[in-house]
């Protein structure tokens, strides 16, 4: 058994120790040609794959624990964005060398992110490559017809985002700042995603910046949006920046992994009553029939040259 | 939209053109945060992820069409090895640069391998990296309790392999030889894998060499095996090599992606009658109660130092 096979054993044992879910749908995990899953009755499978490459998706000097966390988080976030319940992941990792300490930290970070929703590692692959990278595949369950897609936004819907925006981009520009955690440890919003099931008309997670990602909803739903800049939720740090600089971060900064969803106003009111105080949500605008994204400030149209923003219509 | 997003669009359009299965379980493919699948009634999900890295899993000068084929093949082979029916794949690819010609060839190869079983591309990711690599996740369906695992081998079972062994390893040592296709275009044995469902006690695909891979079955099933060297199925090319050299390739050469399974003798007879002539199969030995792998030649124990062979007990 070579070093890389040993790593798979390492993950297997750590994975088994972390898995105590008696209602698990996982029949067979790591160790055979493939994993085996019993779909729960009346559920559809949600599945996504995302790759992180050192130096592109995280700085090369990022601590291993944070890399492991992020590899899980960006994929669990995609499951959250569908309004689904995550239950399993596969991880294919390519490593330049075998460093036991690094691997221990990496796997602790990975499993720490998986733990709250009892997400199990059920398979994957370990290979050698000169560039550190990992591809995680995440799986979730959702009731038929209940997945929250990008193409369901309707004129009149409120546009809502979770927590604050632009923090990860700020942290990338200011290493070691008080917002470093927001870059290194993005929180997949799985509880919120599941709670919005049956409420939201459309949803996605913000990985490439609000403007660009909201654009995907607008294109898929063939609608437009009016955003109110003074309503963008900003952390205390970003509130101290010059106004336009903070908006720029909030609108175009990637890596936030907050949820952006659209929802009928009366349903949003009911949602907030039902989940009073459980989630930090901010209405930032409204879906309109005419295509395109328009920015507003103090009831006036506002023009900003969004850095790196790609027009979508 | 950047170059890499454009590639995803490229794969999406090619994927849609390739998907005509009216009985598809895929509700939503590429284009949202995740794909959505409706499990067919009474089926379990089989899932696997494997990574190919340039220079490790294929020579760097391999043509793009063959790389695309192999990326699909090695994963569909894992689904075959479970006795399951493949139906979908996700592909996460990391590319040093965007070369349209290369991508066209790569995707043609990938979809060509997926086409016979109508396997659909339902998601993935495209990223930039200095090293070309790809992680494919393959999904299949199998009836509950019918997956052919590694831990079901029983003393008295015949050990059977498909087609010929060692050809890919020979081709790696002899670039441009008549066996080059066996290295570049491994054939996932999906029809055989599905046919063996209900017949075989244990199965896997041979990716690391027969001796090592069979060892996984022996360890998982807590049994041993007697292999008869004169029964190893060899291609015409390998039959012309010195005897031990050919056996060495057949026993330790990787990348064959043939199936190795164990089956009760009477069930094998029934299988061969039922599928007369449809598959090229060779009995190479028998499962025994005492652990370990023993080699036999002309009814005598035979000692060989298997290159790169890792003992499993």
XYZ file of C-alpha atoms in Angstrom:
626
model
C 0.000 0.000 0.000
C 1.526 3.301 -1.060
C 1.437 6.631 0.726
C -1.568 7.846 -1.177
C -3.563 4.712 -0.501
C -2.712 5.231 3.154
C -4.271 8.672 3.014
C -7.497 7.179 1.764
C -7.439 4.826 4.729
C -6.839 7.820 6.965
C -9.896 9.604 5.607
C -11.908 6.425 5.804
C -11.239 5.918 9.478
C -11.812 9.564 10.311
C -15.004 9.478 8.261
C -16.308 6.398 10.064
C -15.618 7.952 13.424
C -17.558 11.035 12.393
C -20.615 9.160 11.156
C -23.255 8.343 13.740
C -26.419 9.192 11.856
C -28.842 6.288 12.474
C -31.157 7.565 9.721
C -28.313 7.563 7.224
C -29.154 6.777 3.619
C -25.554 5.632 3.044
C -25.502 1.847 2.594
C -21.800 1.558 1.710
C -19.154 4.273 2.067
C -15.439 4.372 1.314
C -13.651 1.142 0.411
C -15.350 -0.417 -2.610
C -15.369 0.618 -6.267
C -18.169 3.048 -5.473
C -20.428 4.138 -2.636
C -23.995 2.937 -2.352
C -26.942 5.069 -1.272
C -30.567 4.214 -0.537
C -32.683 7.202 -1.613
C -35.267 8.089 1.051
C -38.834 7.686 -0.231
C -40.158 10.744 -2.010
C -36.883 12.620 -2.318
C -34.928 13.926 -5.286
C -31.131 13.899 -5.335
C -29.245 17.189 -5.575
C -25.598 16.928 -6.674
C -22.771 19.370 -7.395
C -18.980 19.330 -7.935
C -16.579 22.216 -7.316
C -12.816 22.409 -7.546
C -10.461 24.525 -5.437
C -6.945 25.138 -6.774
C -4.157 26.496 -4.547
C -3.249 30.049 -5.540
C -6.563 30.565 -7.355
C -9.325 29.767 -4.921
C -7.294 30.280 -1.778
C -3.871 31.864 -1.123
C -1.091 29.266 -1.179
C -0.189 30.067 2.438
C -3.720 29.380 3.734
C -3.620 27.070 6.745
C -4.611 23.471 5.987
C -7.553 23.535 8.405
C -9.124 26.441 6.518
C -8.511 24.800 3.124
C -10.276 21.650 4.311
C -13.149 23.690 5.697
C -13.518 25.700 2.513
C -13.422 22.631 0.252
C -16.484 21.316 2.083
C -18.147 24.718 2.553
C -18.281 25.848 -1.085
C -19.997 22.614 -2.055
C -22.403 22.458 0.893
C -23.263 26.037 -0.007
C -24.412 24.889 -3.454
C -26.682 22.325 -1.805
C -28.033 25.065 0.486
C -28.683 27.246 -2.561
C -31.037 24.585 -3.931
C -33.022 24.478 -0.676
C -31.867 20.900 -0.120
C -30.542 18.925 2.857
C -26.911 17.842 2.389
C -26.046 14.305 3.478
C -22.817 13.155 1.826
C -19.640 14.273 0.072
C -16.920 12.701 -2.023
C -13.470 14.291 -2.017
C -10.844 13.905 -4.724
C -7.610 15.537 -3.582
C -4.350 16.045 -5.477
C -1.292 16.654 -3.308
C 2.322 17.523 -4.146
C 3.559 15.464 -1.189
C 2.348 13.528 1.801
C 2.607 15.623 4.961
C 0.849 13.933 7.859
C 0.450 17.100 9.920
C -0.981 18.985 6.976
C -3.389 16.149 6.235
C -4.544 15.937 9.838
C -5.322 19.645 9.895
C -6.943 19.544 6.483
C -9.239 16.671 7.378
C -10.158 18.244 10.719
C -11.229 21.375 8.900
C -13.117 19.378 6.299
C -15.023 17.292 8.831
C -15.665 20.293 11.081
C -17.572 21.902 8.234
C -19.474 18.669 7.520
C -20.364 17.954 11.148
C -23.285 20.326 11.857
C -25.494 18.695 9.208
C -24.003 15.207 9.778
C -22.677 15.110 6.241
C -20.689 11.903 5.633
C -17.593 11.419 3.505
C -18.502 8.435 1.322
C -15.762 8.316 -1.287
C -13.184 10.051 -3.392
C -9.675 9.701 -4.646
C -6.154 10.695 -3.625
C -3.561 11.462 -6.280
C -0.186 13.145 -6.565
C 0.174 16.384 -8.520
C 2.593 19.316 -8.395
C -0.372 21.607 -7.687
C -2.535 21.212 -4.588
C -6.182 21.010 -5.589
C -9.345 19.256 -4.552
C -12.688 18.516 -6.141
C -15.552 17.875 -3.760
C -18.863 16.407 -4.876
C -21.739 17.130 -2.493
C -25.098 15.346 -2.360
C -28.391 16.413 -0.864
C -32.062 15.457 -0.771
C -35.062 17.611 -1.574
C -38.764 16.889 -2.088
C -39.829 16.653 -5.747
C -40.686 20.034 -7.176
C -39.285 21.789 -4.110
C -35.742 22.552 -5.261
C -35.189 26.316 -5.392
C -33.820 26.997 -8.846
C -32.477 30.102 -10.552
C -35.316 30.399 -13.022
C -38.223 31.029 -10.660
C -37.899 34.765 -9.895
C -41.107 36.755 -10.530
C -41.659 40.516 -10.935
C -42.597 41.916 -7.550
C -40.386 39.447 -5.649
C -38.187 40.923 -2.974
C -34.456 40.290 -3.403
C -32.974 39.191 -0.098
C -29.426 38.289 0.986
C -28.119 36.673 4.144
C -25.689 38.301 6.578
C -23.158 40.773 5.101
C -21.537 41.086 1.686
C -18.037 41.924 0.493
C -16.217 40.730 3.606
C -14.267 37.940 1.923
C -13.088 40.284 -0.842
C -11.993 42.823 1.776
C -10.092 40.108 3.650
C -8.321 39.048 0.457
C -7.138 42.647 0.020
C -6.185 43.017 3.702
C -4.498 39.820 4.927
C -4.714 39.374 8.659
C -7.604 41.825 9.075
C -10.533 41.231 11.434
C -12.452 39.814 8.448
C -9.922 37.046 7.714
C -12.339 34.422 9.064
C -14.944 35.448 6.511
C -12.509 34.511 3.747
C -11.007 31.401 5.335
C -14.121 29.924 6.913
C -17.162 30.653 4.735
C -20.312 29.380 6.415
C -22.548 27.306 4.180
C -26.080 28.513 4.952
C -27.693 25.097 5.009
C -30.272 25.794 7.729
C -31.439 28.919 5.926
C -31.486 27.138 2.572
C -33.668 24.347 3.935
C -35.935 26.790 5.774
C -36.577 28.732 2.544
C -37.898 25.598 0.888
C -41.517 26.358 0.057
C -40.975 30.102 0.515
C -38.395 31.391 -1.984
C -39.061 31.532 -5.739
C -35.398 31.465 -6.766
C -32.042 31.236 -5.025
C -28.294 30.855 -5.475
C -25.198 31.304 -3.393
C -22.938 34.296 -3.978
C -19.534 33.020 -5.050
C -18.610 35.454 -7.835
C -20.095 38.657 -6.417
C -23.715 39.715 -5.938
C -24.089 41.582 -9.232
C -22.799 38.739 -11.371
C -24.599 35.992 -9.460
C -27.902 37.858 -9.239
C -27.458 38.274 -13.002
C -27.728 34.483 -13.347
C -31.142 34.588 -11.668
C -32.263 37.476 -13.872
C -31.143 35.740 -17.060
C -32.616 32.359 -16.120
C -35.898 33.944 -14.979
C -36.051 36.523 -17.857
C -36.596 39.396 -15.459
C -34.682 42.427 -14.189
C -33.849 43.880 -10.786
C -33.672 47.191 -8.988
C -31.078 47.203 -6.185
C -30.990 49.863 -3.471
C -27.378 50.583 -2.567
C -28.167 51.935 0.907
C -29.737 48.572 1.730
C -26.650 46.462 0.999
C -25.778 44.712 4.276
C -22.256 45.750 5.281
C -20.113 44.611 8.183
C -18.820 47.232 10.644
C -15.472 47.164 8.839
C -16.981 47.883 5.434
C -19.230 50.594 6.863
C -16.083 52.562 7.670
C -14.863 52.533 4.077
C -15.723 55.231 1.547
C -19.270 54.536 0.382
C -18.528 53.521 -3.182
C -15.610 51.346 -2.159
C -17.820 49.370 0.209
C -20.551 48.967 -2.429
C -17.974 47.843 -4.944
C -16.877 45.082 -2.543
C -20.463 44.113 -1.754
C -21.526 44.007 -5.402
C -18.487 42.434 -7.056
C -16.504 40.715 -4.289
C -16.537 36.941 -4.540
C -16.225 34.148 -1.987
C -18.979 35.344 0.355
C -21.112 32.198 -0.021
C -24.115 34.034 1.345
C -27.504 33.140 -0.085
C -29.366 35.461 -2.431
C -33.027 34.640 -2.981
C -36.214 36.152 -4.335
C -39.521 35.793 -2.565
C -43.027 37.265 -2.726
C -43.378 40.101 -0.134
C -46.212 38.432 1.806
C -44.307 35.126 1.928
C -41.225 36.914 3.210
C -43.304 38.437 5.990
C -44.605 34.979 6.910
C -41.090 33.533 6.763
C -39.756 36.206 9.118
C -42.622 35.609 11.545
C -42.086 31.844 11.461
C -38.307 31.997 11.898
C -38.247 35.118 14.048
C -34.663 36.201 14.652
C -33.079 32.936 13.525
C -31.503 34.352 10.395
C -29.876 37.661 9.542
C -31.588 38.761 6.334
C -31.674 41.976 4.384
C -34.022 43.061 1.591
C -31.861 44.797 -1.006
C -34.235 45.323 -3.913
C -37.026 43.985 -6.034
C -37.488 41.928 -9.176
C -38.939 43.915 -12.093
C -40.268 42.826 -15.466
C -37.846 44.766 -17.662
C -34.471 43.058 -18.034
C -31.191 44.317 -16.635
C -29.860 45.318 -13.244
C -30.355 48.930 -12.138
C -28.798 50.494 -9.062
C -30.624 53.064 -6.951
C -29.450 55.425 -4.231
C -31.838 57.650 -2.286
C -34.661 56.960 -4.757
C -32.493 58.013 -7.716
C -30.857 55.819 -10.381
C -27.161 55.536 -9.613
C -24.366 54.754 -12.045
C -21.350 52.729 -10.943
C -18.717 51.025 -13.036
C -18.736 47.617 -11.414
C -15.199 46.221 -11.426
C -14.937 42.895 -13.155
C -18.658 42.810 -13.670
C -19.783 40.896 -16.744
C -22.991 42.041 -18.360
C -25.518 39.298 -18.675
C -27.975 40.716 -21.158
C -18.452 35.785 -18.860
C -14.846 34.636 -18.756
C -13.156 32.001 -20.872
C -13.699 29.272 -18.328
C -17.386 30.032 -17.944
C -17.586 29.824 -21.722
C -16.165 26.316 -21.578
C -18.916 25.292 -19.207
C -21.417 26.617 -21.725
C -19.634 24.635 -24.402
C -19.965 21.420 -22.435
C -23.563 22.240 -21.589
C -24.580 22.613 -25.224
C -22.671 19.522 -26.282
C -24.207 17.631 -23.376
C -27.732 18.657 -24.306
C -27.212 17.576 -27.886
C -26.034 14.194 -26.658
C -28.953 13.580 -24.308
C -32.021 11.966 -25.835
C -32.968 9.435 -23.193
C -36.748 9.740 -22.720
C -36.586 7.648 -19.555
C -33.993 9.956 -18.042
C -33.951 10.379 -14.290
C -32.211 13.768 -14.690
C -34.669 16.545 -13.793
C -32.171 19.415 -14.055
C -28.668 19.263 -15.549
C -25.929 21.863 -15.988
C -26.718 25.509 -15.249
C -27.981 25.826 -11.683
C -26.157 25.543 -8.360
C -26.568 21.781 -8.575
C -28.157 19.087 -10.716
C -31.425 17.448 -9.731
C -32.205 13.761 -10.132
C -35.398 11.779 -9.607
C -34.393 8.320 -8.327
C -36.286 5.563 -10.162
C -38.503 3.557 -7.828
C -36.708 0.687 -6.108
C -33.176 1.644 -7.068
C -30.091 2.444 -5.040
C -27.614 5.085 -6.131
C -24.018 4.089 -6.900
C -21.480 6.932 -6.947
C -17.716 7.244 -7.446
C -15.096 9.968 -8.094
C -11.727 9.487 -9.780
C -9.046 11.976 -10.742
C -6.688 11.827 -13.718
C -3.555 14.000 -13.605
C -1.453 14.684 -16.724
C 1.899 12.910 -16.534
C 0.634 10.493 -13.887
C -2.481 8.841 -15.207
C -1.745 9.478 -18.871
C 1.405 10.608 -20.742
C 1.435 14.385 -21.218
C 1.480 13.954 -25.005
C -1.706 11.850 -25.054
C -4.161 13.188 -27.630
C -7.063 15.153 -26.151
C -9.681 12.758 -27.523
C -8.115 9.852 -25.641
C -7.825 11.879 -22.415
C -11.518 12.751 -22.607
C -12.418 9.132 -23.277
C -10.287 7.857 -20.410
C -11.669 10.402 -17.920
C -15.125 8.973 -18.546
C -14.010 5.360 -18.909
C -12.220 4.927 -15.588
C -15.296 6.153 -13.737
C -17.869 4.226 -15.766
C -15.663 1.203 -15.102
C -16.170 1.670 -11.359
C -19.942 1.719 -11.894
C -19.616 -1.470 -13.986
C -17.615 -3.066 -11.180
C -20.608 -2.629 -8.848
C -22.949 -4.359 -11.291
C -24.832 -1.079 -11.714
C -26.231 0.851 -14.684
C -24.464 4.211 -15.213
C -26.692 7.182 -16.059
C -24.859 10.443 -15.346
C -21.464 12.069 -14.807
C -20.130 15.344 -13.455
C -16.781 16.601 -14.731
C -14.504 19.044 -12.930
C -11.606 19.971 -15.208
C -8.535 22.100 -14.472
C -6.786 23.513 -17.534
C -3.557 25.497 -17.954
C -5.062 27.445 -20.859
C -8.119 27.589 -23.076
C -7.449 25.870 -26.398
C -10.672 25.476 -28.371
C -9.348 22.684 -30.609
C -8.094 20.723 -27.628
C -11.414 21.160 -25.826
C -13.413 20.050 -28.855
C -11.361 16.866 -29.134
C -11.453 16.259 -25.393
C -15.226 16.596 -25.190
C -15.744 14.417 -28.263
C -13.728 11.686 -26.596
C -15.560 12.136 -23.319
C -19.018 11.986 -24.862
C -18.045 9.110 -27.164
C -17.313 7.013 -24.089
C -20.583 8.098 -22.430
C -22.763 7.523 -25.500
C -23.249 3.715 -25.576
C -25.002 3.706 -22.187
C -26.628 7.117 -22.749
C -24.750 8.582 -19.798
C -25.489 12.306 -19.438
C -23.152 15.079 -18.310
C -25.141 16.855 -15.588
C -22.625 19.178 -13.946
C -19.100 19.984 -12.973
C -16.656 22.835 -12.821
C -13.988 24.434 -14.997
C -10.949 26.014 -13.378
C -7.489 27.176 -14.342
C -4.414 25.376 -13.030
C -0.844 24.947 -14.257
C -1.410 21.184 -14.316
C -4.046 19.564 -16.525
C -6.262 17.310 -14.441
C -9.863 16.236 -14.247
C -12.092 14.671 -11.619
C -15.129 12.829 -12.895
C -17.974 11.733 -10.648
C -20.082 8.925 -12.102
C -23.556 7.847 -10.961
C -25.441 4.627 -11.509
C -28.542 2.759 -10.361
C -28.766 -0.750 -8.960
C -31.523 -2.727 -7.254
C -31.286 -2.816 -3.443
C -29.063 -5.644 -2.259
C -27.864 -6.329 -5.797
C -24.658 -4.255 -5.897
C -21.664 -6.549 -6.408
C -19.244 -5.646 -3.659
C -15.691 -6.696 -2.837
C -16.597 -8.554 0.322
C -18.781 -11.332 -1.090
C -16.217 -13.860 -2.375
C -16.753 -17.411 -1.052
C -14.394 -20.410 -0.963
C -15.066 -22.498 -4.044
C -15.892 -19.465 -6.214
C -14.250 -19.348 -9.584
C -12.111 -16.268 -10.245
C -12.907 -14.874 -13.689
C -11.536 -11.925 -15.669
C -12.752 -10.278 -18.857
C -10.763 -10.076 -22.097
C -6.953 -9.911 -21.789
C -4.642 -8.564 -19.098
C -1.413 -6.552 -19.141
C -1.983 -4.878 -22.486
C -2.129 -1.311 -21.152
C 1.103 -1.800 -19.205
C 2.780 -3.192 -22.316
C 1.587 -0.201 -24.341
C 2.976 2.189 -21.749
C 6.374 0.518 -22.125
C 6.137 0.408 -25.942
C 4.660 3.701 -27.200
C 3.082 3.380 -30.626
C 2.747 -0.406 -30.428
C -0.277 -2.315 -31.691
C -1.626 -2.237 -28.114
C -1.662 1.562 -27.842
C -5.479 1.601 -28.052
C -5.694 -0.595 -24.968
C -3.891 2.125 -22.990
C -5.552 5.158 -24.568
C -9.103 3.860 -24.914
C -9.910 1.521 -22.023
C -13.375 0.034 -22.478
C -15.595 0.246 -19.424
C -17.304 -3.146 -19.225
C -20.751 -1.850 -18.368
C -22.782 -4.474 -20.227
C -20.819 -7.264 -18.562
C -21.077 -5.603 -15.154
C -24.858 -5.305 -15.423
C -25.205 -8.848 -16.771
C -23.300 -10.253 -13.782
C -25.831 -8.722 -11.426
C -27.428 -11.665 -9.623
C -24.621 -14.026 -10.679
C -21.279 -12.813 -9.274
C -20.473 -12.899 -5.542
C -17.807 -10.178 -5.685
C -16.303 -7.927 -8.327
C -13.980 -5.002 -9.013
C -12.264 -3.450 -11.981
C -8.538 -3.942 -12.475
C -6.856 -0.555 -12.350
C -3.717 -1.289 -10.311
C -2.909 -4.774 -11.593
C -4.702 -8.078 -11.055
C -2.647 -9.240 -8.073
C -3.133 -6.044 -6.089
C -6.790 -5.585 -7.024
C -7.718 -9.217 -6.434
C -5.997 -8.731 -3.090
C -8.686 -6.184 -2.197
C -11.378 -8.825 -2.753
C -9.442 -11.374 -0.682
C -8.942 -8.942 2.202
C -12.540 -7.685 2.190
C -13.939 -11.225 1.922
C -11.406 -12.787 4.344
C -10.467 -15.524 1.906
C -7.509 -16.536 -0.258
C -6.983 -17.427 -3.902
C -5.123 -19.889 -6.083
C -4.273 -18.483 -9.517
C -3.186 -20.654 -12.435
C -0.610 -18.805 -14.490
C -1.243 -20.760 -17.690
C -4.851 -19.571 -17.566
C -4.060 -15.822 -17.559
C -5.692 -14.404 -20.699
C -2.975 -12.847 -22.864
C -3.241 -10.930 -26.111
C -1.328 -12.202 -29.154
C 1.355 -9.606 -28.466
C 1.911 -10.722 -24.877
C 1.877 -14.385 -25.877
C 5.057 -13.718 -27.848
C 6.936 -12.392 -24.819
C 9.010 -14.581 -22.504
C 6.541 -16.387 -20.244
C 7.412 -14.672 -16.966
C 7.507 -11.251 -18.549
C 3.975 -11.684 -19.871
C 2.718 -12.952 -16.501
C 4.386 -10.025 -14.776
C 2.467 -7.619 -17.025
C -0.800 -9.508 -16.560
C -0.458 -9.698 -12.771
C 0.935 -6.258 -11.946
C 0.209 -4.028 -14.940
C -2.332 -1.322 -14.227
C -4.839 0.537 -16.383
C -6.531 -2.516 -17.918
C -9.996 -1.702 -16.510
C -11.111 -5.256 -17.112
C -13.517 -6.772 -14.607
C -12.407 -9.420 -12.121
C -15.214 -11.301 -10.380
C -15.833 -14.402 -8.309
C -18.798 -16.663 -8.940
C -20.022 -20.119 -7.891
C -19.079 -22.706 -10.577
C -22.659 -23.729 -11.346
C -23.754 -20.080 -11.624
C -20.882 -19.382 -14.006
C -22.031 -22.259 -16.184
C -25.551 -20.820 -16.217
C -24.204 -17.346 -16.979
C -22.193 -18.633 -19.938
C -25.217 -20.494 -21.269
C -27.455 -17.445 -20.887
C -25.003 -15.018 -22.484
C -23.450 -17.478 -24.923
C -20.548 -15.827 -26.721
C -21.437 -12.276 -25.709
C -18.475 -11.779 -23.422
C -14.848 -12.880 -23.538
C -14.247 -14.432 -20.123
C -11.469 -16.546 -18.654
C -11.427 -18.558 -15.442
C -8.003 -17.961 -13.864
C -8.322 -19.621 -10.477
C -10.422 -20.309 -7.440
C -11.206 -18.747 -4.088
C -9.906 -20.781 -1.135
C -10.502 -20.501 2.591
C -6.910 -19.919 3.673
C -5.749 -16.335 3.230
C -3.165 -15.151 0.728
C -2.632 -15.370 -2.985
C -0.803 -18.421 -4.323
C 0.378 -18.862 -7.899
C 0.312 -22.228 -9.662
C 1.894 -23.435 -12.884
C 1.283 -26.939 -14.280
C -0.281 -28.080 -10.992
C 2.754 -26.930 -8.986
C 3.129 -23.892 -6.689
C 5.123 -21.252 -8.518
C 7.136 -18.428 -6.972
C 7.373 -15.064 -8.665
C 8.560 -11.741 -7.312
C 5.679 -9.538 -8.396
C 7.050 -6.111 -9.298
C 5.403 -3.342 -7.358
C 3.083 -5.816 -5.700
C 1.946 -4.846 -2.196
C 1.110 -7.688 0.147
C -2.363 -7.459 1.544
C -2.228 -9.777 4.530
